[in-house]
CSV table of C-alpha atoms in Angstrom, one decimal:
chain,number,residue,atom,x,y,z
A,1,UNK,CA,7.3,203.3,-7.0
A,2,UNK,CA,10.5,201.3,-6.9
A,3,UNK,CA,8.9,199.5,-3.7
A,4,UNK,CA,6.1,199.0,-5.2
A,5,UNK,CA,7.2,197.0,-7.4
A,6,UNK,CA,9.2,194.8,-5.5
A,7,UNK,CA,6.0,194.1,-3.6
A,8,UNK,CA,3.8,193.1,-6.5
A,9,UNK,CA,7.2,190.8,-7.5
A,10,UNK,CA,7.4,188.7,-4.1
A,11,UNK,CA,3.5,188.8,-4.7
A,12,UNK,CA,3.5,186.7,-7.0
A,13,UNK,CA,6.2,184.9,-7.0
A,14,UNK,CA,3.9,184.1,-3.7
A,15,UNK,CA,1.2,182.8,-5.8
A,16,UNK,CA,3.4,181.2,-8.8
A,17,UNK,CA,4.5,178.7,-6.0
A,18,UNK,CA,1.2,178.0,-4.4
A,19,UNK,CA,0.2,177.3,-7.5
A,20,UNK,CA,2.7,174.7,-8.6
A,21,UNK,CA,3.4,172.7,-5.3
A,22,UNK,CA,-0.6,172.3,-5.5
A,23,UNK,CA,-0.7,170.7,-9.2
A,24,UNK,CA,2.7,169.2,-8.4
A,25,UNK,CA,0.6,167.2,-6.1
A,26,UNK,CA,-2.8,166.6,-6.6
A,27,UNK,CA,-3.3,163.0,-5.3
A,28,UNK,CA,-2.0,163.7,-1.7
A,29,UNK,CA,-4.1,166.4,-1.4
A,30,UNK,CA,-7.3,164.2,-3.0
A,31,UNK,CA,-5.9,160.8,-1.2
A,32,UNK,CA,-6.3,162.7,2.3
A,33,UNK,CA,-9.6,163.9,1.7
A,34,UNK,CA,-10.8,160.4,0.6
A,35,UNK,CA,-9.3,158.3,2.5
A,36,UNK,CA,-9.4,160.0,6.4
A,37,UNK,CA,-7.7,158.7,9.0
A,38,UNK,CA,-7.7,155.0,8.1
A,39,UNK,CA,-5.3,155.0,5.7
A,40,UNK,CA,-3.0,155.7,7.6
A,41,UNK,CA,-0.6,152.7,8.2
A,42,UNK,CA,-1.1,150.9,11.3
A,43,UNK,CA,2.3,149.8,13.8
A,44,UNK,CA,0.9,147.1,16.2
A,45,UNK,CA,3.1,146.6,19.0
A,46,UNK,CA,2.6,145.0,22.9
A,47,UNK,CA,2.3,147.4,26.4
A,48,UNK,CA,6.2,146.8,27.5
A,49,UNK,CA,7.8,145.8,24.1
A,50,UNK,CA,9.6,147.9,21.8
A,51,UNK,CA,9.9,148.3,17.6
A,52,UNK,CA,12.0,150.2,15.1
A,53,UNK,CA,10.0,152.0,12.0
A,54,UNK,CA,12.1,152.2,8.8
A,55,UNK,CA,11.9,155.5,6.7
A,56,UNK,CA,13.5,156.1,3.5
A,57,UNK,CA,14.2,159.6,3.7
A,58,UNK,CA,16.6,161.8,7.0
A,59,UNK,CA,14.2,162.3,9.9
A,60,UNK,CA,14.7,166.0,11.0
A,61,UNK,CA,11.1,165.7,13.9
A,62,UNK,CA,8.6,163.4,14.8
A,63,UNK,CA,5.6,163.7,17.3
A,64,UNK,CA,3.3,161.5,19.0
A,65,UNK,CA,-0.4,162.4,20.6
A,66,UNK,CA,0.3,160.3,24.0
A,67,UNK,CA,2.9,159.8,25.4
A,68,UNK,CA,1.4,157.4,28.2
A,69,UNK,CA,0.5,155.0,25.8
A,70,UNK,CA,3.7,155.2,23.2
A,71,UNK,CA,6.9,156.9,23.3
A,72,UNK,CA,9.3,157.5,20.3
A,73,UNK,CA,13.0,158.6,20.3
A,74,UNK,CA,14.9,159.3,17.0
A,75,UNK,CA,17.6,157.0,17.1
A,76,UNK,CA,19.4,156.5,13.7
A,77,UNK,CA,18.7,159.8,10.3
A,78,UNK,CA,16.4,156.8,9.1
A,79,UNK,CA,15.1,154.9,12.2
A,80,UNK,CA,12.6,155.4,15.4
A,81,UNK,CA,12.4,153.2,18.3
A,82,UNK,CA,8.4,153.3,19.1
A,83,UNK,CA,8.0,151.7,22.7
A,84,UNK,CA,5.0,150.6,24.1
A,85,UNK,CA,3.5,152.0,27.6
A,86,UNK,CA,-0.2,151.1,28.0
A,87,UNK,CA,-2.8,150.0,26.0
A,88,UNK,CA,-4.7,152.3,23.2
A,89,UNK,CA,-4.2,154.5,19.7
A,90,UNK,CA,-2.1,157.2,19.1
A,91,UNK,CA,-0.6,159.0,16.0
A,92,UNK,CA,2.9,159.2,15.6
A,93,UNK,CA,4.1,162.0,12.5
A,94,UNK,CA,7.6,161.9,11.1
A,95,UNK,CA,8.9,165.0,8.9
A,96,UNK,CA,11.4,164.3,6.4
A,97,UNK,CA,13.7,167.2,4.4
A,98,UNK,CA,10.3,167.3,1.8
A,99,UNK,CA,7.9,164.4,3.3
A,100,UNK,CA,5.3,164.2,5.8
A,101,UNK,CA,4.1,160.8,6.9
A,102,UNK,CA,1.5,159.3,9.9
A,103,UNK,CA,1.3,156.4,11.1
A,104,UNK,CA,-1.4,154.5,14.0
A,105,UNK,CA,0.1,153.2,17.1
A,106,UNK,CA,-2.2,150.8,18.6
A,107,UNK,CA,-0.9,149.5,22.1
A,108,UNK,CA,-2.2,145.4,22.7
A,109,UNK,CA,-2.4,144.7,27.0
A,110,UNK,CA,-1.1,141.7,25.9
A,111,UNK,CA,-1.5,138.7,28.2
A,112,UNK,CA,-0.7,140.3,31.8
A,113,UNK,CA,0.9,138.5,34.4
A,114,UNK,CA,-2.1,138.0,36.0
A,115,UNK,CA,-3.2,135.8,33.2
A,116,UNK,CA,0.1,134.1,32.8
A,117,UNK,CA,-0.4,132.8,36.3
A,118,UNK,CA,-4.0,132.2,36.4
A,119,UNK,CA,-3.1,129.6,32.9
A,120,UNK,CA,-0.2,128.3,34.8
A,121,UNK,CA,-2.4,127.8,37.7
A,122,UNK,CA,-5.1,126.1,36.0
A,123,UNK,CA,-4.3,124.9,32.4
A,124,UNK,CA,-7.0,124.4,30.1
A,125,UNK,CA,-9.3,127.1,31.4
A,126,UNK,CA,-10.2,129.9,29.3
A,127,UNK,CA,-9.8,132.7,31.8
A,128,UNK,CA,-9.5,136.2,30.0
A,129,UNK,CA,-7.6,139.7,32.6
A,130,UNK,CA,-9.0,143.0,30.9
A,131,UNK,CA,-8.7,146.2,33.1
A,132,UNK,CA,-9.8,149.4,33.1
A,133,UNK,CA,-9.5,151.7,35.4
A,134,UNK,CA,-8.9,151.2,38.5
A,135,UNK,CA,-10.9,147.4,38.4
A,136,UNK,CA,-9.1,144.5,37.2
A,137,UNK,CA,-12.3,141.9,35.2
A,138,UNK,CA,-12.3,138.1,35.0
A,139,UNK,CA,-14.1,136.7,31.8
A,140,UNK,CA,-14.6,133.3,30.3
A,141,UNK,CA,-15.6,129.8,31.4
A,142,UNK,CA,-14.4,128.1,34.2
A,143,UNK,CA,-14.8,124.1,35.2
A,144,UNK,CA,-15.5,124.7,39.3
A,145,UNK,CA,-17.1,126.7,41.5
A,146,UNK,CA,-13.1,126.5,43.1
A,147,UNK,CA,-11.5,127.6,40.3
A,148,UNK,CA,-13.8,130.5,39.6
A,149,UNK,CA,-13.2,131.7,43.7
A,150,UNK,CA,-9.3,130.8,43.7
A,151,UNK,CA,-8.9,132.5,40.3
A,152,UNK,CA,-10.8,135.6,42.1
A,153,UNK,CA,-8.6,135.7,45.3
A,154,UNK,CA,-5.8,135.7,43.0
A,155,UNK,CA,-6.7,138.8,40.9
A,156,UNK,CA,-7.4,140.5,44.4
A,157,UNK,CA,-3.7,139.7,46.1
A,158,UNK,CA,-2.1,140.5,42.6
A,159,UNK,CA,-3.5,143.7,42.7
A,160,UNK,CA,-4.7,144.4,46.2
A,161,UNK,CA,-5.9,148.1,45.1
A,162,UNK,CA,-8.1,147.3,42.1
A,163,UNK,CA,-11.5,146.2,42.5
A,164,UNK,CA,-12.1,142.3,41.3
A,165,UNK,CA,-14.7,142.1,38.8
A,166,UNK,CA,-15.8,137.9,38.5
A,167,UNK,CA,-17.4,137.1,35.4
A,168,UNK,CA,-16.1,134.3,35.4
A,169,UNK,CA,-19.5,131.9,34.2
A,170,UNK,CA,-19.9,128.1,35.2
A,171,UNK,CA,-21.6,125.0,33.9
A,172,UNK,CA,-25.3,125.6,34.2
A,173,UNK,CA,-26.1,128.9,33.6
A,174,UNK,CA,-25.9,131.9,35.7
A,175,UNK,CA,-28.6,130.8,39.1
A,176,UNK,CA,-29.5,134.2,41.7
A,177,UNK,CA,-27.9,136.4,42.0
A,178,UNK,CA,-29.0,137.2,45.6
A,179,UNK,CA,-28.9,135.4,49.2
A,180,UNK,CA,-30.9,135.9,52.9
A,181,UNK,CA,-28.9,134.7,55.0
A,182,UNK,CA,-30.9,133.0,58.3
A,183,UNK,CA,-28.8,133.7,61.3
A,184,UNK,CA,-30.3,131.7,64.4
A,185,UNK,CA,-28.5,134.0,68.0
A,186,UNK,CA,-29.7,131.0,71.2
A,187,UNK,CA,-27.8,132.3,74.4
A,188,UNK,CA,-28.9,130.4,77.7
A,189,UNK,CA,-27.8,131.7,80.7
A,190,UNK,CA,-27.8,130.9,84.7
A,191,UNK,CA,-26.5,132.8,87.5
A,192,UNK,CA,-26.5,131.4,91.7
A,193,UNK,CA,-26.1,133.2,94.3
A,194,UNK,CA,-25.5,133.1,98.0
A,195,UNK,CA,-24.3,135.2,100.8
A,196,UNK,CA,-24.2,134.1,104.4
A,197,UNK,CA,-23.3,137.3,107.4
A,198,UNK,CA,-24.3,139.0,110.2
A,199,UNK,CA,-24.6,142.1,112.4
A,200,UNK,CA,-24.2,142.5,116.1
A,201,UNK,CA,-25.4,145.6,118.1
A,202,UNK,CA,-26.7,146.5,121.1
A,203,UNK,CA,-29.5,149.7,121.6
A,204,UNK,CA,-28.7,153.3,121.7
A,205,UNK,CA,-29.1,153.2,125.5
A,206,UNK,CA,-26.8,150.3,125.4
A,207,UNK,CA,-26.2,147.4,128.0
A,208,UNK,CA,-25.1,148.1,131.4
A,209,UNK,CA,-23.6,151.5,130.2
A,210,UNK,CA,-22.2,149.4,127.0
A,211,UNK,CA,-22.7,150.3,123.4
A,212,UNK,CA,-21.7,147.8,120.7
A,213,UNK,CA,-21.6,146.5,117.4
A,214,UNK,CA,-19.9,144.1,114.5
A,215,UNK,CA,-20.3,144.0,111.3
A,216,UNK,CA,-17.1,142.7,108.0
A,217,UNK,CA,-18.0,145.5,106.0
A,218,UNK,CA,-19.5,143.3,103.4
A,219,UNK,CA,-23.0,144.3,104.4
A,220,UNK,CA,-25.1,146.9,105.9
A,221,UNK,CA,-24.8,147.0,109.0
A,222,UNK,CA,-26.6,149.6,111.5
A,223,UNK,CA,-25.5,153.2,112.9
A,224,UNK,CA,-25.8,155.3,116.0
A,225,UNK,CA,-27.0,158.9,115.6
A,226,UNK,CA,-27.8,161.3,118.6
A,227,UNK,CA,-26.1,159.8,121.6
A,228,UNK,CA,-26.5,161.7,124.8
A,229,UNK,CA,-25.3,160.3,127.8
A,230,UNK,CA,-25.4,162.0,131.7
A,231,UNK,CA,-22.8,160.7,134.6
A,232,UNK,CA,-23.9,160.9,138.1
A,233,UNK,CA,-20.5,162.0,138.0
A,234,UNK,CA,-17.2,162.6,136.4
A,235,UNK,CA,-15.1,160.5,137.9
A,236,UNK,CA,-14.3,157.1,135.5
A,237,UNK,CA,-17.0,154.5,135.7
A,238,UNK,CA,-19.1,156.7,137.2
A,239,UNK,CA,-23.4,154.9,136.7
A,240,UNK,CA,-24.9,156.5,133.8
A,241,UNK,CA,-28.0,158.4,134.8
A,242,UNK,CA,-29.7,158.4,131.9
A,243,UNK,CA,-29.2,158.7,128.2
A,244,UNK,CA,-30.7,158.3,124.4
A,245,UNK,CA,-29.8,158.2,121.1
A,246,UNK,CA,-30.9,156.7,117.3
A,247,UNK,CA,-30.7,154.4,115.0
A,248,UNK,CA,-29.9,154.3,111.7
A,249,UNK,CA,-30.2,151.8,109.5
A,250,UNK,CA,-28.8,151.6,105.8
A,251,UNK,CA,-30.6,147.7,105.1
A,252,UNK,CA,-32.2,145.8,107.1
A,253,UNK,CA,-31.3,142.7,105.2
A,254,UNK,CA,-33.3,139.9,105.4
A,255,UNK,CA,-33.9,138.9,109.0
A,256,UNK,CA,-33.9,141.6,112.0
A,257,UNK,CA,-33.8,140.5,115.0
A,258,UNK,CA,-33.8,142.6,118.6
A,259,UNK,CA,-35.1,142.7,122.2
A,260,UNK,CA,-36.1,146.0,124.3
A,261,UNK,CA,-35.7,144.0,126.9
A,262,UNK,CA,-32.4,143.4,126.4
A,263,UNK,CA,-31.3,146.6,124.0
A,264,UNK,CA,-29.6,143.5,122.1
A,265,UNK,CA,-30.4,143.1,118.0
A,266,UNK,CA,-28.7,141.5,114.8
A,267,UNK,CA,-29.2,141.6,111.0
A,268,UNK,CA,-28.6,138.2,109.5
A,269,UNK,CA,-28.7,138.3,105.8
A,270,UNK,CA,-28.9,134.6,104.6
A,271,UNK,CA,-29.8,134.7,101.1
A,272,UNK,CA,-30.2,131.9,98.3
A,273,UNK,CA,-31.0,133.0,94.5
A,274,UNK,CA,-31.0,131.7,91.0
A,275,UNK,CA,-31.9,133.0,87.9
A,276,UNK,CA,-32.0,132.0,84.0
A,277,UNK,CA,-32.1,133.6,81.5
A,278,UNK,CA,-32.6,132.7,77.5
A,279,UNK,CA,-32.0,134.0,74.5
A,280,UNK,CA,-33.7,134.0,70.7
A,281,UNK,CA,-33.6,135.9,67.8
A,282,UNK,CA,-33.8,134.8,64.3
A,283,UNK,CA,-32.7,137.8,61.9
A,284,UNK,CA,-33.3,137.2,57.9
A,285,UNK,CA,-30.8,139.8,55.6
A,286,UNK,CA,-31.2,139.9,52.1
A,287,UNK,CA,-27.8,141.4,49.6
A,288,UNK,CA,-26.6,141.0,46.4
A,289,UNK,CA,-23.3,139.5,45.2
A,290,UNK,CA,-20.2,140.7,46.5
A,291,UNK,CA,-22.3,143.9,48.8
A,292,UNK,CA,-22.3,144.3,52.3
A,293,UNK,CA,-25.2,143.7,54.1
A,294,UNK,CA,-25.8,145.6,57.9
A,295,UNK,CA,-29.3,144.7,59.9
A,296,UNK,CA,-29.5,145.7,63.7
A,297,UNK,CA,-32.1,145.2,66.4
A,298,UNK,CA,-32.0,147.3,69.5
A,299,UNK,CA,-31.6,150.4,70.2
A,300,UNK,CA,-29.2,152.7,71.3
A,301,UNK,CA,-27.5,154.8,74.5
A,302,UNK,CA,-26.5,158.1,75.2
A,303,UNK,CA,-23.3,158.2,76.4
A,304,UNK,CA,-22.0,162.1,78.0
A,305,UNK,CA,-18.8,162.7,76.6
A,306,UNK,CA,-16.8,166.0,78.4
A,307,UNK,CA,-13.9,167.5,76.0
A,308,UNK,CA,-12.1,170.4,75.5
A,309,UNK,CA,-10.9,172.7,78.1
A,310,UNK,CA,-14.1,174.6,79.0
A,311,UNK,CA,-15.6,170.9,79.9
A,312,UNK,CA,-18.4,171.2,77.3
A,313,UNK,CA,-20.6,167.6,77.5
A,314,UNK,CA,-21.7,166.4,74.1
A,315,UNK,CA,-24.0,163.3,74.1
A,316,UNK,CA,-22.7,160.2,71.6
A,317,UNK,CA,-25.3,157.8,70.9
A,318,UNK,CA,-23.8,154.0,71.2
A,319,UNK,CA,-25.7,151.1,70.2
A,320,UNK,CA,-26.8,147.9,71.3
A,321,UNK,CA,-28.7,144.4,70.5
A,322,UNK,CA,-28.2,141.9,67.9
A,323,UNK,CA,-26.2,143.2,64.8
A,324,UNK,CA,-25.1,141.3,61.4
A,325,UNK,CA,-23.3,142.3,58.8
A,326,UNK,CA,-22.2,140.1,56.5
A,327,UNK,CA,-20.6,140.0,52.4
A,328,UNK,CA,-21.9,137.5,49.9
A,329,UNK,CA,-20.1,135.7,47.3
A,330,UNK,CA,-21.7,133.6,44.5
A,331,UNK,CA,-20.3,130.9,42.8
A,332,UNK,CA,-22.5,128.7,41.3
A,333,UNK,CA,-24.6,126.9,44.1
A,334,UNK,CA,-21.4,127.6,46.7
A,335,UNK,CA,-22.0,130.7,48.2
A,336,UNK,CA,-19.1,132.6,50.6
A,337,UNK,CA,-19.9,134.6,53.2
A,338,UNK,CA,-18.1,137.0,55.6
A,339,UNK,CA,-19.6,137.4,58.1
A,340,UNK,CA,-20.0,139.1,61.4
A,341,UNK,CA,-22.2,138.8,64.4
A,342,UNK,CA,-23.0,140.3,67.1
A,343,UNK,CA,-25.0,140.4,70.3
A,344,UNK,CA,-24.8,143.1,73.6
A,345,UNK,CA,-26.9,143.8,76.4
A,346,UNK,CA,-26.9,146.4,79.0
A,347,UNK,CA,-24.7,145.9,82.4
A,348,UNK,CA,-26.0,148.1,84.9
A,349,UNK,CA,-23.5,146.3,87.5
A,350,UNK,CA,-21.0,147.3,85.5
A,351,UNK,CA,-21.4,150.8,84.5
A,352,UNK,CA,-20.0,154.0,86.2
A,353,UNK,CA,-21.8,156.7,87.7
A,354,UNK,CA,-20.7,160.4,85.9
A,355,UNK,CA,-22.5,164.0,87.2
A,356,UNK,CA,-25.1,161.8,88.8
A,357,UNK,CA,-26.4,159.3,86.4
A,358,UNK,CA,-25.3,155.9,85.7
A,359,UNK,CA,-23.9,154.5,82.5
A,360,UNK,CA,-24.5,151.2,82.0
A,361,UNK,CA,-21.7,148.5,79.8
A,362,UNK,CA,-22.1,146.6,77.2
A,363,UNK,CA,-21.7,143.1,77.6
A,364,UNK,CA,-20.2,142.2,74.0
A,365,UNK,CA,-20.9,138.8,72.1
A,366,UNK,CA,-19.4,139.1,68.6
A,367,UNK,CA,-18.1,136.9,66.3
A,368,UNK,CA,-15.7,137.5,62.4
A,369,UNK,CA,-14.7,135.2,60.0
A,370,UNK,CA,-15.3,133.5,56.3
A,371,UNK,CA,-17.2,130.2,55.5
A,372,UNK,CA,-17.8,128.3,52.8
A,373,UNK,CA,-21.4,126.7,52.3
A,374,UNK,CA,-23.9,125.4,49.1
A,375,UNK,CA,-27.4,126.6,49.4
A,376,UNK,CA,-29.6,125.7,52.3
A,377,UNK,CA,-26.4,124.3,54.4
A,378,UNK,CA,-25.7,125.4,57.8
A,379,UNK,CA,-22.8,125.9,59.7
A,380,UNK,CA,-22.0,126.9,63.6
A,381,UNK,CA,-19.7,129.5,63.2
A,382,UNK,CA,-19.9,130.7,66.8
A,383,UNK,CA,-20.2,128.7,70.2
A,384,UNK,CA,-19.4,130.3,73.8
A,385,UNK,CA,-19.2,128.7,76.6
A,386,UNK,CA,-18.4,130.7,79.5
A,387,UNK,CA,-18.1,129.9,84.0
A,388,UNK,CA,-18.0,132.5,86.1
A,389,UNK,CA,-17.3,131.6,89.9
A,390,UNK,CA,-16.6,134.2,93.0
A,391,UNK,CA,-16.2,133.3,96.5
A,392,UNK,CA,-15.6,136.8,98.9
A,393,UNK,CA,-15.1,136.4,102.4
A,394,UNK,CA,-15.1,139.0,104.5
A,395,UNK,CA,-13.6,138.4,108.2
A,396,UNK,CA,-12.5,140.2,112.2
A,397,UNK,CA,-9.5,139.0,112.6
A,398,UNK,CA,-8.5,136.8,115.5
A,399,UNK,CA,-12.9,136.7,116.6
A,400,UNK,CA,-13.6,134.9,113.8
A,401,UNK,CA,-11.3,131.6,114.4
A,402,UNK,CA,-13.1,130.8,117.7
A,403,UNK,CA,-14.6,127.6,117.4
A,404,UNK,CA,-18.5,127.8,116.6
A,405,UNK,CA,-19.1,131.3,117.7
A,406,UNK,CA,-16.1,132.6,115.5
A,407,UNK,CA,-19.0,132.8,112.6
A,408,UNK,CA,-21.1,135.5,113.7
A,409,UNK,CA,-17.6,137.6,113.1
A,410,UNK,CA,-17.1,136.5,109.4
A,411,UNK,CA,-19.4,136.8,106.3
A,412,UNK,CA,-19.5,135.2,102.8
A,413,UNK,CA,-20.7,135.9,99.1
A,414,UNK,CA,-20.7,132.8,96.6
A,415,UNK,CA,-21.3,134.0,92.9
A,416,UNK,CA,-21.4,131.7,90.0
A,417,UNK,CA,-22.6,132.3,86.7
A,418,UNK,CA,-22.7,130.2,83.3
A,419,UNK,CA,-23.2,131.5,79.9
A,420,UNK,CA,-24.3,129.8,76.4
A,421,UNK,CA,-23.7,131.0,73.7
A,422,UNK,CA,-24.7,129.4,70.0
A,423,UNK,CA,-24.7,130.8,66.2
A,424,UNK,CA,-26.2,129.5,63.2
A,425,UNK,CA,-25.9,130.9,60.3
A,426,UNK,CA,-28.0,129.5,57.0
A,427,UNK,CA,-27.7,131.4,53.5
A,428,UNK,CA,-30.5,130.7,50.3
A,429,UNK,CA,-30.3,131.7,46.9
A,430,UNK,CA,-33.8,133.9,46.5
A,431,UNK,CA,-35.3,135.6,44.4
A,432,UNK,CA,-38.0,137.7,43.4
A,433,UNK,CA,-41.6,137.2,43.6
A,434,UNK,CA,-43.8,137.8,40.5
A,435,UNK,CA,-47.0,139.8,41.2
A,436,UNK,CA,-49.1,136.6,41.7
A,437,UNK,CA,-46.5,134.7,43.9
A,438,UNK,CA,-46.8,137.1,46.4
A,439,UNK,CA,-48.4,136.1,49.7
A,440,UNK,CA,-51.2,137.9,51.7
A,441,UNK,CA,-50.4,140.3,55.3
A,442,UNK,CA,-51.3,138.4,58.5
A,443,UNK,CA,-53.4,140.2,59.1
A,444,UNK,CA,-57.3,141.4,59.8
A,445,UNK,CA,-59.4,143.5,58.3
A,446,UNK,CA,-62.4,144.4,60.5
A,447,UNK,CA,-59.4,145.7,62.3
A,448,UNK,CA,-59.0,149.1,59.7
A,449,UNK,CA,-61.0,151.0,58.2
A,450,UNK,CA,-63.9,149.4,55.2
A,451,UNK,CA,-62.1,150.1,52.0
A,452,UNK,CA,-62.9,152.6,49.7
A,453,UNK,CA,-62.9,156.2,48.4
A,454,UNK,CA,-59.2,155.4,47.6
A,455,UNK,CA,-57.6,158.1,44.5
A,456,UNK,CA,-56.1,155.6,43.1
A,457,UNK,CA,-59.6,153.8,41.6
A,458,UNK,CA,-60.5,156.9,41.0
A,459,UNK,CA,-58.0,157.6,38.1
A,460,UNK,CA,-58.7,157.0,34.4
A,461,UNK,CA,-56.3,156.1,31.5
A,462,UNK,CA,-55.3,153.0,33.0
A,463,UNK,CA,-53.9,154.5,36.0
A,464,UNK,CA,-54.0,152.5,39.2
A,465,UNK,CA,-51.9,149.2,39.8
A,466,UNK,CA,-50.6,147.0,36.7
A,467,UNK,CA,-49.6,143.2,36.8
A,468,UNK,CA,-50.5,142.9,40.7
A,469,UNK,CA,-52.4,141.1,42.6
A,470,UNK,CA,-55.9,141.8,43.5
A,471,UNK,CA,-55.8,143.0,47.3
A,472,UNK,CA,-58.5,141.6,49.8
A,473,UNK,CA,-61.9,143.3,49.8
């Protein structure tokens, strides 16, 4: 019975305390319900700055919702030091012996170092800098294209790990943000070739028991195969009673002479060649402001690649042809381009032979640069003039130095090449065509089946084409 009385007494005490507390502060409860979080005092500071919050009671404990935005520390029994770290809004709660207060801490980004630098470099310009995650946003108005472009370059250099979004407006309003790049590749290649050489030889049976052949090995020369002979005796200098054999030819070259009467012949290499190659490619490509676009007109060649301990052979494909990569940056009527044109062709003479397969090399001409032009202007971004001259001479030592007849023991090959390459670019600001501006396709209708019975024509309820030009019947 005593234990039960004690428990009842304690419960009564708790109920009385609860009633007294509720009756003593009715305005606090009602005010919290009516005002909500907006009624809390607001403390505003700039990121990177600090402020001191004084109180009229001794502080026993504090708490902040996000220390990454702002942090707080008790420096005196009645003072709290608040440090702003990053833009944002958090809550600060301060407890005392009998009181508790809550504050809204608003941290503004303030004027960043980048904005201060832009204001110093371009005084009088209305340029604002804001950050959002990994992006730096430039907004406001710029007086010229140069100010807009240079501001973007400074922002990219100041924050190399962030993406710069340039939203600066120029006088005259916003224009087209799409660029069509017209590129013209003009290539002319000339080559000249001259080869001269001679190879003298006898028949397989020889001349008066003598076989002979002269060659510099620069050009193909005949060989002998299956030679057989018999002599009157085994003595040195004995006459040959019978002989036979065969010629083997790898190449008859372009002049072949042989006398069956005298059993002597000659193979002459006398050749002169000239060649001319012209190429003109005009790829057109459209890209949006700040976005990269690429174009390839050509093909791919398979290349076997040996890898691994087991010498497994895999196939990789290498692209070749006319390639164009460019990234436009539009600022009013000025277009800044990062362009990378490339022309590559198959080069079989410089290729290699692997497992019986000839793999050609690639002759590549490439340019990469940044240019700045206005709408419709042209610029030559690459000019290549390549001259090649090669002379190969082979001779038989001693015999080639004999006057007049020494040329029979000498051969030579001369090769000269000249290549000219020019790349012209023309950026044009473009806009999409309206339905009534779409030109007809350059086709002959009689080449196709007659129209009729299309599924789109049978749709009901307004299905089919909408706001588009009528198709030719």
